[in-house]
Tab-separated table of C-alpha atoms and ligand atoms in Angstrom:
chain	number	residue	atom	x	y	z
A	17	UNK	CA	120.604	94.852	100.562
A	18	UNK	CA	118.863	94.106	103.813
A	19	UNK	CA	119.997	90.962	105.616
A	20	UNK	CA	117.446	89.786	108.166
A	21	UNK	CA	118.768	87.400	110.773
A	22	UNK	CA	116.780	84.637	112.392
A	23	UNK	CA	115.286	85.591	115.744
A	24	UNK	CA	117.441	84.244	118.545
A	25	UNK	CA	120.676	84.345	116.497
A	26	UNK	CA	123.540	84.582	118.967
A	27	UNK	CA	125.598	87.747	119.153
A	28	UNK	CA	128.840	86.100	117.908
A	29	UNK	CA	127.025	84.721	114.837
A	30	UNK	CA	125.395	88.108	114.155
A	31	UNK	CA	128.692	89.965	114.356
A	32	UNK	CA	130.404	87.315	112.248
A	33	UNK	CA	127.817	87.835	109.501
A	34	UNK	CA	128.324	91.606	109.731
A	35	UNK	CA	132.096	91.296	109.434
A	36	UNK	CA	131.901	88.889	106.495
A	37	UNK	CA	129.722	91.434	104.673
A	38	UNK	CA	132.197	94.187	105.561
A	39	UNK	CA	135.025	92.084	104.192
A	40	UNK	CA	133.179	92.089	100.860
A	41	UNK	CA	133.607	95.855	100.817
A	42	UNK	CA	130.119	96.750	102.023
A	43	UNK	CA	129.262	99.246	104.750
A	44	UNK	CA	127.079	97.464	107.288
A	45	UNK	CA	124.527	99.217	109.498
A	46	UNK	CA	122.603	97.361	112.131
A	47	UNK	CA	119.190	97.941	113.660
A	48	UNK	CA	117.359	95.689	116.060
A	49	UNK	CA	113.645	95.572	115.429
A	50	UNK	CA	111.125	93.474	117.295
A	51	UNK	CA	113.776	91.058	118.536
A	52	UNK	CA	115.281	90.693	115.075
A	53	UNK	CA	118.702	91.894	113.929
A	54	UNK	CA	118.559	93.700	110.561
A	55	UNK	CA	121.780	94.413	108.713
A	56	UNK	CA	121.699	97.053	106.017
A	57	UNK	CA	124.564	96.254	103.645
A	58	UNK	CA	125.259	99.288	101.496
A	59	UNK	CA	127.751	99.773	98.691
A	60	UNK	CA	128.732	98.069	95.491
A	61	UNK	CA	127.725	94.505	96.204
A	62	UNK	CA	128.538	93.315	92.656
A	63	UNK	CA	131.067	90.783	93.907
A	64	UNK	CA	128.730	89.342	96.553
A	65	UNK	CA	126.881	86.134	95.812
A	66	UNK	CA	123.638	86.859	97.629
A	67	UNK	CA	122.328	83.323	97.118
A	68	UNK	CA	125.252	82.074	99.180
A	69	UNK	CA	124.620	84.723	101.847
A	70	UNK	CA	121.011	83.504	102.025
A	71	UNK	CA	122.353	80.090	103.082
A	72	UNK	CA	124.685	81.384	105.808
A	73	UNK	CA	123.726	80.065	109.272
A	74	UNK	CA	121.665	82.685	111.088
A	75	UNK	CA	120.407	84.388	107.921
A	76	UNK	CA	116.654	84.274	107.491
A	77	UNK	CA	116.174	86.451	104.432
A	78	UNK	CA	118.026	88.771	102.080
A	79	UNK	CA	115.935	91.566	100.663
A	80	UNK	CA	116.649	94.316	98.189
A	81	UNK	CA	115.998	97.840	99.460
A	82	UNK	CA	114.192	99.188	96.420
A	83	UNK	CA	114.469	102.903	97.244
A	84	UNK	CA	117.743	104.822	96.676
A	85	UNK	CA	117.835	106.021	100.276
A	86	UNK	CA	118.600	102.925	102.321
A	87	UNK	CA	119.401	103.829	105.923
A	88	UNK	CA	116.639	106.439	105.987
A	89	UNK	CA	114.051	103.982	104.686
A	90	UNK	CA	111.400	102.088	106.587
A	91	UNK	CA	112.567	98.892	104.926
A	92	UNK	CA	115.858	99.177	106.778
A	93	UNK	CA	114.232	100.283	110.025
A	94	UNK	CA	110.478	99.762	110.381
A	95	UNK	CA	110.139	101.483	113.761
A	96	UNK	CA	110.156	105.259	114.224
A	97	UNK	CA	113.404	106.941	115.151
A	98	UNK	CA	113.059	108.999	118.326
A	99	UNK	CA	115.573	111.781	118.886
A	100	UNK	CA	116.105	113.636	122.139
A	101	UNK	CA	116.589	117.368	121.940
A	102	UNK	CA	116.521	118.907	125.401
A	103	UNK	CA	113.503	117.543	127.186
A	104	UNK	CA	111.664	116.477	124.085
A	105	UNK	CA	111.682	113.037	122.494
A	106	UNK	CA	111.105	113.994	118.850
A	107	UNK	CA	109.327	111.324	116.865
A	108	UNK	CA	107.474	109.985	119.917
A	109	UNK	CA	103.916	110.920	120.902
A	110	UNK	CA	105.283	114.197	122.254
A	111	UNK	CA	105.241	117.144	119.872
A	112	UNK	CA	108.427	119.192	119.614
A	113	UNK	CA	107.804	122.918	119.767
A	114	UNK	CA	110.757	125.015	118.666
A	115	UNK	CA	110.428	128.786	118.580
A	116	UNK	CA	112.482	131.954	118.576
A	117	UNK	CA	113.720	134.725	116.339
A	118	UNK	CA	114.933	134.283	112.791
A	119	UNK	CA	118.229	135.931	113.831
A	120	UNK	CA	119.863	136.532	117.158
A	121	UNK	CA	120.126	140.333	117.248
A	122	UNK	CA	121.199	141.195	120.779
A	123	UNK	CA	120.971	140.347	124.461
A	124	UNK	CA	117.684	142.043	125.307
A	125	UNK	CA	115.941	140.658	122.213
A	126	UNK	CA	117.011	137.089	122.756
A	127	UNK	CA	116.291	137.027	126.501
A	128	UNK	CA	112.856	138.607	126.011
A	129	UNK	CA	111.925	136.068	123.347
A	130	UNK	CA	113.342	133.126	125.319
A	131	UNK	CA	111.149	134.010	128.258
A	132	UNK	CA	108.068	134.378	126.062
A	133	UNK	CA	108.437	131.117	124.154
A	134	UNK	CA	109.340	129.149	127.279
A	135	UNK	CA	106.317	130.546	129.085
A	136	UNK	CA	104.121	129.509	126.168
A	137	UNK	CA	105.451	125.928	126.311
A	138	UNK	CA	108.203	125.661	123.700
A	139	UNK	CA	111.102	123.424	124.722
A	140	UNK	CA	113.644	124.356	122.056
A	141	UNK	CA	114.757	127.862	121.182
A	142	UNK	CA	115.645	128.655	117.588
A	143	UNK	CA	117.833	131.566	116.496
A	144	UNK	CA	120.262	132.097	113.658
A	145	UNK	CA	123.773	133.351	114.329
A	146	UNK	CA	125.015	132.558	110.815
A	147	UNK	CA	122.387	133.668	108.343
A	148	UNK	CA	121.983	132.589	104.720
A	149	UNK	CA	120.784	135.861	103.159
A	150	UNK	CA	119.854	136.416	99.539
A	151	UNK	CA	121.581	139.805	99.621
A	152	UNK	CA	125.160	140.253	100.797
A	153	UNK	CA	124.057	143.671	102.136
A	154	UNK	CA	121.481	142.183	104.531
A	155	UNK	CA	122.267	141.337	108.165
A	156	UNK	CA	124.493	138.255	108.151
A	157	UNK	CA	124.166	137.318	111.832
A	158	UNK	CA	126.240	137.870	114.966
A	159	UNK	CA	128.353	134.732	114.569
A	160	UNK	CA	129.813	133.176	117.712
A	161	UNK	CA	128.677	136.141	119.815
A	162	UNK	CA	125.118	135.330	118.743
A	163	UNK	CA	125.529	131.679	119.676
A	164	UNK	CA	126.756	132.671	123.152
A	165	UNK	CA	123.741	134.919	123.689
A	166	UNK	CA	121.357	132.272	122.428
A	167	UNK	CA	122.835	129.624	124.719
A	168	UNK	CA	122.664	131.895	127.774
A	169	UNK	CA	119.078	132.942	127.080
A	170	UNK	CA	117.978	129.357	126.452
A	171	UNK	CA	119.713	128.098	129.598
A	172	UNK	CA	118.066	130.803	131.676
A	173	UNK	CA	114.669	129.444	130.638
A	174	UNK	CA	115.285	125.704	130.500
A	175	UNK	CA	115.295	125.533	126.692
A	176	UNK	CA	117.444	123.555	124.276
A	177	UNK	CA	119.012	125.364	121.301
A	178	UNK	CA	118.724	124.830	117.545
A	179	UNK	CA	120.854	127.000	115.273
A	180	UNK	CA	121.959	126.922	111.667
A	181	UNK	CA	125.430	125.912	110.566
A	182	UNK	CA	126.249	127.116	107.048
A	183	UNK	CA	129.867	126.132	106.733
A	184	UNK	CA	131.372	122.672	107.181
A	185	UNK	CA	134.358	124.185	109.014
A	186	UNK	CA	132.055	125.749	111.585
A	187	UNK	CA	130.329	122.521	112.630
A	188	UNK	CA	132.463	122.024	115.788
A	189	UNK	CA	131.945	125.659	116.817
A	190	UNK	CA	128.147	125.615	116.366
A	191	UNK	CA	127.966	122.190	118.033
A	192	UNK	CA	129.655	123.673	121.105
A	193	UNK	CA	126.651	125.963	121.711
A	194	UNK	CA	123.690	124.270	120.011
A	195	UNK	CA	121.909	121.038	120.951
A	196	UNK	CA	120.576	120.659	117.424
A	197	UNK	CA	122.436	121.597	114.231
A	198	UNK	CA	120.233	123.144	111.559
A	199	UNK	CA	121.119	122.611	107.914
A	200	UNK	CA	119.237	125.281	105.991
A	201	UNK	CA	117.185	124.829	102.834
A	202	UNK	CA	119.910	126.392	100.691
A	203	UNK	CA	122.433	123.894	101.972
A	204	UNK	CA	120.367	120.731	101.719
A	205	UNK	CA	122.680	119.475	98.987
A	206	UNK	CA	125.910	120.934	100.331
A	207	UNK	CA	127.526	117.529	100.546
A	208	UNK	CA	130.646	118.574	102.431
A	209	UNK	CA	128.429	120.166	105.083
A	210	UNK	CA	126.282	117.018	105.217
A	211	UNK	CA	129.455	114.984	105.723
A	212	UNK	CA	130.597	117.162	108.625
A	213	UNK	CA	127.246	117.171	110.427
A	214	UNK	CA	127.234	113.426	109.766
A	215	UNK	CA	130.413	113.190	111.828
A	216	UNK	CA	128.991	115.311	114.641
A	217	UNK	CA	127.374	113.889	117.748
A	218	UNK	CA	124.491	116.384	117.871
A	219	UNK	CA	121.121	115.792	116.154
A	220	UNK	CA	120.702	117.428	112.751
A	221	UNK	CA	117.634	119.383	111.669
A	222	UNK	CA	117.654	118.952	107.900
A	223	UNK	CA	115.490	121.436	106.056
A	224	UNK	CA	114.028	120.556	102.689
A	225	UNK	CA	115.666	122.413	99.802
A	226	UNK	CA	113.827	125.249	98.074
A	227	UNK	CA	113.087	123.082	95.043
A	228	UNK	CA	113.947	119.624	96.297
A	229	UNK	CA	111.852	116.535	95.752
A	230	UNK	CA	111.097	114.366	98.748
A	231	UNK	CA	113.469	111.752	97.359
A	232	UNK	CA	116.321	114.264	97.059
A	233	UNK	CA	115.636	115.399	100.628
A	234	UNK	CA	115.763	111.819	101.909
A	235	UNK	CA	118.972	111.257	99.941
A	236	UNK	CA	120.489	114.201	101.827
A	237	UNK	CA	119.407	112.551	105.078
A	238	UNK	CA	121.096	109.403	103.773
A	239	UNK	CA	124.364	111.330	103.387
A	240	UNK	CA	124.234	112.409	107.039
A	241	UNK	CA	123.353	108.940	108.330
A	242	UNK	CA	125.943	107.221	106.170
A	243	UNK	CA	128.646	109.373	107.774
A	244	UNK	CA	127.638	108.050	111.181
A	245	UNK	CA	124.966	110.372	112.530
A	246	UNK	CA	121.589	108.653	112.600
A	247	UNK	CA	119.942	111.506	114.477
A	248	UNK	CA	118.276	113.327	111.596
A	249	UNK	CA	115.098	115.359	112.011
A	250	UNK	CA	113.539	116.354	108.691
A	251	UNK	CA	111.953	119.779	108.362
A	252	UNK	CA	109.434	120.714	105.680
A	253	UNK	CA	109.694	124.488	105.141
A	254	UNK	CA	107.883	125.079	101.888
A	255	UNK	CA	108.993	124.759	98.286
A	256	UNK	CA	109.041	127.019	95.243
A	257	UNK	CA	105.947	126.741	93.067
A	258	UNK	CA	104.271	129.077	90.557
A	259	UNK	CA	102.265	130.577	93.436
A	260	UNK	CA	103.576	133.963	94.554
A	261	UNK	CA	100.995	135.070	97.119
A	262	UNK	CA	102.857	133.217	99.837
A	263	UNK	CA	106.661	133.145	100.137
A	264	UNK	CA	106.701	129.391	99.530
A	265	UNK	CA	104.137	126.628	99.180
A	266	UNK	CA	104.090	124.588	102.357
A	267	UNK	CA	103.947	120.994	101.179
A	268	UNK	CA	101.941	119.258	103.875
A	269	UNK	CA	101.696	116.214	101.582
A	270	UNK	CA	105.310	115.655	102.518
A	271	UNK	CA	104.363	114.679	106.072
A	272	UNK	CA	102.436	111.462	105.311
A	273	UNK	CA	104.766	110.694	102.396
A	274	UNK	CA	107.870	110.917	104.578
A	275	UNK	CA	106.135	108.981	107.350
A	276	UNK	CA	105.458	106.167	104.910
A	277	UNK	CA	108.915	106.120	103.341
A	278	UNK	CA	111.105	106.861	106.327
A	279	UNK	CA	111.452	106.216	110.039
A	280	UNK	CA	112.879	109.707	110.625
A	281	UNK	CA	110.878	112.344	112.491
A	282	UNK	CA	109.503	115.214	110.417
A	283	UNK	CA	108.675	118.673	111.702
A	284	UNK	CA	107.212	121.671	109.886
A	285	UNK	CA	108.285	125.309	109.580
A	286	UNK	CA	105.137	127.288	108.744
A	287	UNK	CA	107.026	130.601	109.097
A	288	UNK	CA	109.224	130.132	106.019
A	289	UNK	CA	106.480	127.985	104.495
A	290	UNK	CA	104.109	130.956	104.262
A	291	UNK	CA	106.203	134.091	104.833
A	292	UNK	CA	103.115	135.803	106.252
A	293	UNK	CA	102.594	136.146	110.015
A	294	UNK	CA	98.837	135.604	109.976
A	295	UNK	CA	99.163	132.437	107.911
A	296	UNK	CA	101.536	130.778	110.350
A	297	UNK	CA	98.990	129.615	112.954
A	298	UNK	CA	96.528	127.994	110.515
A	299	UNK	CA	99.327	126.109	108.768
A	300	UNK	CA	100.883	125.120	112.100
A	301	UNK	CA	97.559	123.648	113.207
A	302	UNK	CA	97.183	121.849	109.891
A	303	UNK	CA	100.721	120.443	110.094
A	304	UNK	CA	100.090	118.936	113.519
A	305	UNK	CA	96.730	117.552	112.408
A	306	UNK	CA	98.493	115.981	109.400
A	307	UNK	CA	100.908	114.098	111.655
A	308	UNK	CA	104.000	116.310	111.932
A	309	UNK	CA	106.224	115.524	114.919
A	310	UNK	CA	106.625	119.179	115.788
A	311	UNK	CA	106.997	122.737	114.593
A	312	UNK	CA	109.712	125.347	114.303
A	313	UNK	CA	108.274	128.851	114.395
A	314	UNK	CA	109.722	132.351	114.209
A	315	UNK	CA	108.682	134.562	117.116
A	316	UNK	CA	109.915	138.132	117.687
A	317	UNK	CA	109.174	140.664	120.418
A	318	UNK	CA	109.300	143.524	117.877
A	319	UNK	CA	108.793	142.009	114.422
A	320	UNK	CA	108.443	145.378	112.696
A	321	UNK	CA	112.077	146.082	113.536
A	322	UNK	CA	113.446	142.550	113.147
A	323	UNK	CA	116.722	142.330	111.231
A	324	UNK	CA	115.390	139.366	109.231
A	325	UNK	CA	112.026	137.779	108.477
A	326	UNK	CA	109.917	140.222	110.527
A	327	UNK	CA	106.914	139.838	108.211
A	328	UNK	CA	106.578	136.156	109.077
A	329	UNK	CA	107.512	136.401	112.771
A	330	UNK	CA	104.690	135.927	115.257
A	331	UNK	CA	104.137	138.232	118.180
A	332	UNK	CA	104.622	136.363	121.473
A	333	UNK	CA	100.888	136.648	122.243
A	334	UNK	CA	100.037	134.996	118.905
A	335	UNK	CA	102.433	132.151	119.638
A	336	UNK	CA	100.882	131.738	123.068
A	337	UNK	CA	97.416	131.461	121.490
A	338	UNK	CA	98.680	128.949	118.957
A	339	UNK	CA	100.126	126.812	121.738
A	340	UNK	CA	96.734	126.823	123.492
A	341	UNK	CA	95.111	125.636	120.253
A	342	UNK	CA	97.711	122.907	119.793
A	343	UNK	CA	96.947	121.644	123.282
A	344	UNK	CA	93.406	120.977	122.027
A	345	UNK	CA	94.420	119.468	118.677
A	346	UNK	CA	97.224	117.236	119.980
A	347	UNK	CA	95.167	114.840	122.162
A	348	UNK	CA	92.588	114.471	119.379
A	349	UNK	CA	95.262	112.754	117.287
A	350	UNK	CA	96.988	110.872	120.084
A	351	UNK	CA	99.793	113.366	120.626
A	352	UNK	CA	100.797	115.531	123.545
A	353	UNK	CA	102.619	118.800	123.955
A	354	UNK	CA	106.052	118.071	125.319
A	355	UNK	CA	105.776	120.187	128.430
A	356	UNK	CA	103.408	122.359	130.332
A	357	UNK	CA	104.119	126.097	130.085
A	358	UNK	CA	107.122	127.203	132.128
A	359	UNK	CA	105.054	129.349	134.479
A	360	UNK	CA	103.033	126.306	135.498
A	361	UNK	CA	106.154	124.144	135.788
A	362	UNK	CA	107.595	126.643	138.244
A	363	UNK	CA	111.013	127.017	136.646
A	364	UNK	CA	113.433	128.940	138.799
A	365	UNK	CA	114.354	132.098	136.956
B	411	LIG	C1	115.801	130.068	108.952
B	411	LIG	O1	115.443	129.097	109.634
B	411	LIG	O2	115.862	131.220	109.394
B	411	LIG	C2	116.091	129.825	107.520
B	411	LIG	C3	116.929	130.612	106.850
B	411	LIG	O3	115.401	128.792	107.021
B	411	LIG	P1	115.431	128.102	105.553
B	411	LIG	O4	116.778	127.500	105.423
B	411	LIG	O5	114.317	127.113	105.632
B	411	LIG	O6	115.167	129.203	104.553
B	412	LIG	MN1	114.142	133.109	108.924
């Protein structure tokens, strides 16, 4: 249920209402919107007499949240959530540009790519140190060593770090190095992992599952938020369909749907969404035009020899060109690129 308080309700009255709801066994989450306190009361409210609650002093209205995801819904919070990752306010007018290799492979690779993506104007560096691979014989990632390299390379170029955490026990370790914890598509419904990232203090990049509906995806976001972490960035990365030409089918419908249903920011991963290097730029442009809050893109200095996802990794020059195109598209739809390219910002290196 959503309990809307009267504008101007004093703080003691508002917190008294919240604690009375808590005493009925409900979890209570508060947002302040437009000068109005909104209390999301979640749980089994069978024993609560909502008609009585409606008459409590300070209560203006009690409304049912019709969708199964409550805290992630626009009913609970009408205004957009804005999440800071490095220098970028994701979910604001600024577009978040995250780029880097699929996997961290070594020092030279990660420093070369960090320089290239920073120069092009990305503000967040991606790179996997723990890799979810279909085959147990494929490269599994460098683990903590990879995270250390990624952090150093990102710091050298003024970038924030996003990296995947696959195991709930590794959340504190990954959170030590990364600014943004990525939950991969294969783990979208790994509920113990969602619980642990929900207890973390770093923003969570929640990828859509390989065959997940938008509602299931938002329910996973709900898990994270309900454990205390409201900083969830959704990431559309393509879903399984009957089409086999591309690796996945990038569901750009999801952008306006999520924007309508939820206040959470949504970014797009056209690399995994297409699986084909030359398809990444057109789909990236389309995603931004459709209202995505940013992109996460795989870039590699030597994609032909990449240890994972080389076929979908852009060359640095391609990424640079894409960024130039996005600088034209963004203002046409009232958005801006987070930062000017590093070279023009004059970063000390
Ligand atoms: C990745 O980002 O490299 C990755 C494995 O992504 P996804 O979980 O979307 O497949
Ligand atoms: Mn990848």
